[in-house]
Structure formats: C-alpha cells, structure tokens
mmCIF file of C-alpha atoms in Angstrom:
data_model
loop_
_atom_site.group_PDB
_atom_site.id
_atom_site.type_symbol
_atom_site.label_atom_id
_atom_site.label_comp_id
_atom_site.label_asym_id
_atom_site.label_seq_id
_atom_site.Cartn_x
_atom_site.Cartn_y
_atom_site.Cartn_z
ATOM 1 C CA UNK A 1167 -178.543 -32.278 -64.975
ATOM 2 C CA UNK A 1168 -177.947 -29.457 -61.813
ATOM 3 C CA UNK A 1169 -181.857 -29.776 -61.567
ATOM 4 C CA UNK A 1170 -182.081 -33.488 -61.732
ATOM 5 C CA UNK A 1171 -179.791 -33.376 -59.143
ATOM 6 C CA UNK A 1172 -181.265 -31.156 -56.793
ATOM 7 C CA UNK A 1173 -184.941 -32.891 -56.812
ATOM 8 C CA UNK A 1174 -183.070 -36.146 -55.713
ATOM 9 C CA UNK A 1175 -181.059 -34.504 -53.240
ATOM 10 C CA UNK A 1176 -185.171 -33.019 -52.310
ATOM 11 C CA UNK A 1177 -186.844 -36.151 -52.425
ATOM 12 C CA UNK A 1178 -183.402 -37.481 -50.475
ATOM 13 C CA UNK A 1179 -184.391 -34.784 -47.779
ATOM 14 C CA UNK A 1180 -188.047 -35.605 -47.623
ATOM 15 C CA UNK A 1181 -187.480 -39.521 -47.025
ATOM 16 C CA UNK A 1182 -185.267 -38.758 -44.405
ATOM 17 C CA UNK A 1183 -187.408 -36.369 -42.722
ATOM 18 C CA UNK A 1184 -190.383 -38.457 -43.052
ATOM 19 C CA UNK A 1185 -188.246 -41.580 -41.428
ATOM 20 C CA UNK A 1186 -187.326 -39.056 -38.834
ATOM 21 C CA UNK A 1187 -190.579 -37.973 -38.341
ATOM 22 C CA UNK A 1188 -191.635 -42.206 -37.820
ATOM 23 C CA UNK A 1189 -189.166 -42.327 -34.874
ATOM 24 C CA UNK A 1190 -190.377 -39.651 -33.549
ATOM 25 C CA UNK A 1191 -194.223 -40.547 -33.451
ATOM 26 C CA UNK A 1192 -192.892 -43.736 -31.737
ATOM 27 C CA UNK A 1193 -190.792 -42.229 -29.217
ATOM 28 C CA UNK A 1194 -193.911 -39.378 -28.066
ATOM 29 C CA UNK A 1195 -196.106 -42.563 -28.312
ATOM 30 C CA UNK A 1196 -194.255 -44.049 -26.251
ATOM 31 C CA UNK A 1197 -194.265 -41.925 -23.745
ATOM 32 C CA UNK A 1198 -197.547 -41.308 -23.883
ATOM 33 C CA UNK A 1199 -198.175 -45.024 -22.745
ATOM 34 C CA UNK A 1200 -195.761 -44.657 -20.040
ATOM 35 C CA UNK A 1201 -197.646 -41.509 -18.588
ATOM 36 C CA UNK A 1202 -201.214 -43.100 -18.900
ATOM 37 C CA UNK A 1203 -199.658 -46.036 -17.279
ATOM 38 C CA UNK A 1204 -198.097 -44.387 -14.678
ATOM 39 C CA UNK A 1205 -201.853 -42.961 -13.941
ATOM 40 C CA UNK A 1206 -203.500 -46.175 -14.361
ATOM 41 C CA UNK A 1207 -201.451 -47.410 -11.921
ATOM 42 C CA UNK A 1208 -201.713 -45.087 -9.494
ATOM 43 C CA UNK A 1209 -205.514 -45.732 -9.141
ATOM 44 C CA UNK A 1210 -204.397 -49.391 -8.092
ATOM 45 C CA UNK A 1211 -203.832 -50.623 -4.928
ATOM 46 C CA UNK A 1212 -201.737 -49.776 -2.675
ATOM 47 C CA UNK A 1213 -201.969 -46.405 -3.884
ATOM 48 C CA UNK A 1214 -205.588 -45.794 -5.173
ATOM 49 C CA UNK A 1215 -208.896 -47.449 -4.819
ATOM 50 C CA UNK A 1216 -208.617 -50.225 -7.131
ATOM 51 C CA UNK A 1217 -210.703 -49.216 -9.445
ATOM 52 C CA UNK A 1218 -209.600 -47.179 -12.454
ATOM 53 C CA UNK A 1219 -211.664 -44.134 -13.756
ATOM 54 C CA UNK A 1220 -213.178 -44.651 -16.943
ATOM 55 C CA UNK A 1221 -211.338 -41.724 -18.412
ATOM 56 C CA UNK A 1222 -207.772 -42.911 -16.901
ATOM 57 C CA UNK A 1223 -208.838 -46.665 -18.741
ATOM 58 C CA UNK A 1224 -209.648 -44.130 -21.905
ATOM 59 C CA UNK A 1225 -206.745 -42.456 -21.636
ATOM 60 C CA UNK A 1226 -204.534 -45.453 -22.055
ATOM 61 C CA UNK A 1227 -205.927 -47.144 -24.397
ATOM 62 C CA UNK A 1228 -205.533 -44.592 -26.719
ATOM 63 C CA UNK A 1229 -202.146 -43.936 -25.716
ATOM 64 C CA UNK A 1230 -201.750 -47.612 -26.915
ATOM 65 C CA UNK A 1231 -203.503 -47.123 -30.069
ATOM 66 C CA UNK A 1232 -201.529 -44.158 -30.838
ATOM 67 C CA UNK A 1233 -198.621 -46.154 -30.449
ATOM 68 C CA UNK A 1234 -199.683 -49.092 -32.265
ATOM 69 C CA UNK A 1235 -200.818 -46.527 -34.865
ATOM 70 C CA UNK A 1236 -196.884 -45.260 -34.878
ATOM 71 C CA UNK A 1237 -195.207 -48.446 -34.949
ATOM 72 C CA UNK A 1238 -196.676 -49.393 -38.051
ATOM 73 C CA UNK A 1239 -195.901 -46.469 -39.696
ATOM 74 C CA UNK A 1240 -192.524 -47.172 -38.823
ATOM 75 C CA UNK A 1241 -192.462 -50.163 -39.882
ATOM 76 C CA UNK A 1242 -193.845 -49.583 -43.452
ATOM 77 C CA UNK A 1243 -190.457 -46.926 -43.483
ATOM 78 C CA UNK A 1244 -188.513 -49.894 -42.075
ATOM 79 C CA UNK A 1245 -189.498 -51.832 -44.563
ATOM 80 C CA UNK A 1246 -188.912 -49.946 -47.230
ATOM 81 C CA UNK A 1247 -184.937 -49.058 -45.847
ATOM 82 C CA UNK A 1248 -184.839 -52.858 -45.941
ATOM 83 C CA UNK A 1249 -186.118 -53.366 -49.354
ATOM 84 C CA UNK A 1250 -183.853 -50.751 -50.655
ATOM 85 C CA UNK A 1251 -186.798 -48.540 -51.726
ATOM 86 C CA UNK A 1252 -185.550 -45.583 -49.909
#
C-alpha cells in the first residue's frame, strides 16, 4: 500500500509541475510579445522610420506563435483541472 501511495503522491507531483510549467510558458510568452512589441513599435513613427525590419516583423510573430503555442497548452491543463482529470 506505502508504494501505491508514493507513485500517486509522484504522479501528484508531476501534474502539478507540469501545470506549473503551463503558466510559466505563458507568462515568458508573454513577455516575449511585449518585448518584440516594444521593438516593433519603436520602428514606427514618431520614433522610427515607419517601416518595420523584416526581422523585427519576424521576431514578433513568433513571439505570438509561441504564445499562442503556450496558451493552448494551458488550456488542455485547464481543461483537464476542470474536468476533474487531474
């Protein structure tokens, strides 16, 4: 029984880390987007040219990807708190 006990307090451990791990991801993604943005918008007027750099157009779309990419990861974890799977 001690054993049975200590591979759901394990598997407890991992499903919180992993849901952890989701906020996280969303919270650097996050970020991220707010940094390429910041960037982006600094190439706009009044401050820049007006027109972005390829890369800096790049760069924050996969910042938004990345986040996309994190939010539903989040939200499969989410979902599974909510259906009482976890």
């Amino acid at each position: 029984m001690t054993d049975q006990n200590n591979q759901n307090n394990q598997n407890d451990e991992q499903m919180r880390a992993e849901e952890a791990q989701a906020m996280d991801r969303v919270v650097n993604a996050t970020r991220q987007v707010q940094v390429a943005f910041a960037a982006l918008q600094g190439q706009f007027a009044p401050q820049g040219s007006g027109k972005p750099s390829k890369m800096a157009l790049q760069t924050f779309d996969a910042a938004l990807q990345a986040l996309e990419d994190a939010q539903a990861a989040f939200d499969e974890v989410l979902n599974d708190l909510l259906d009482g799977k976890r």
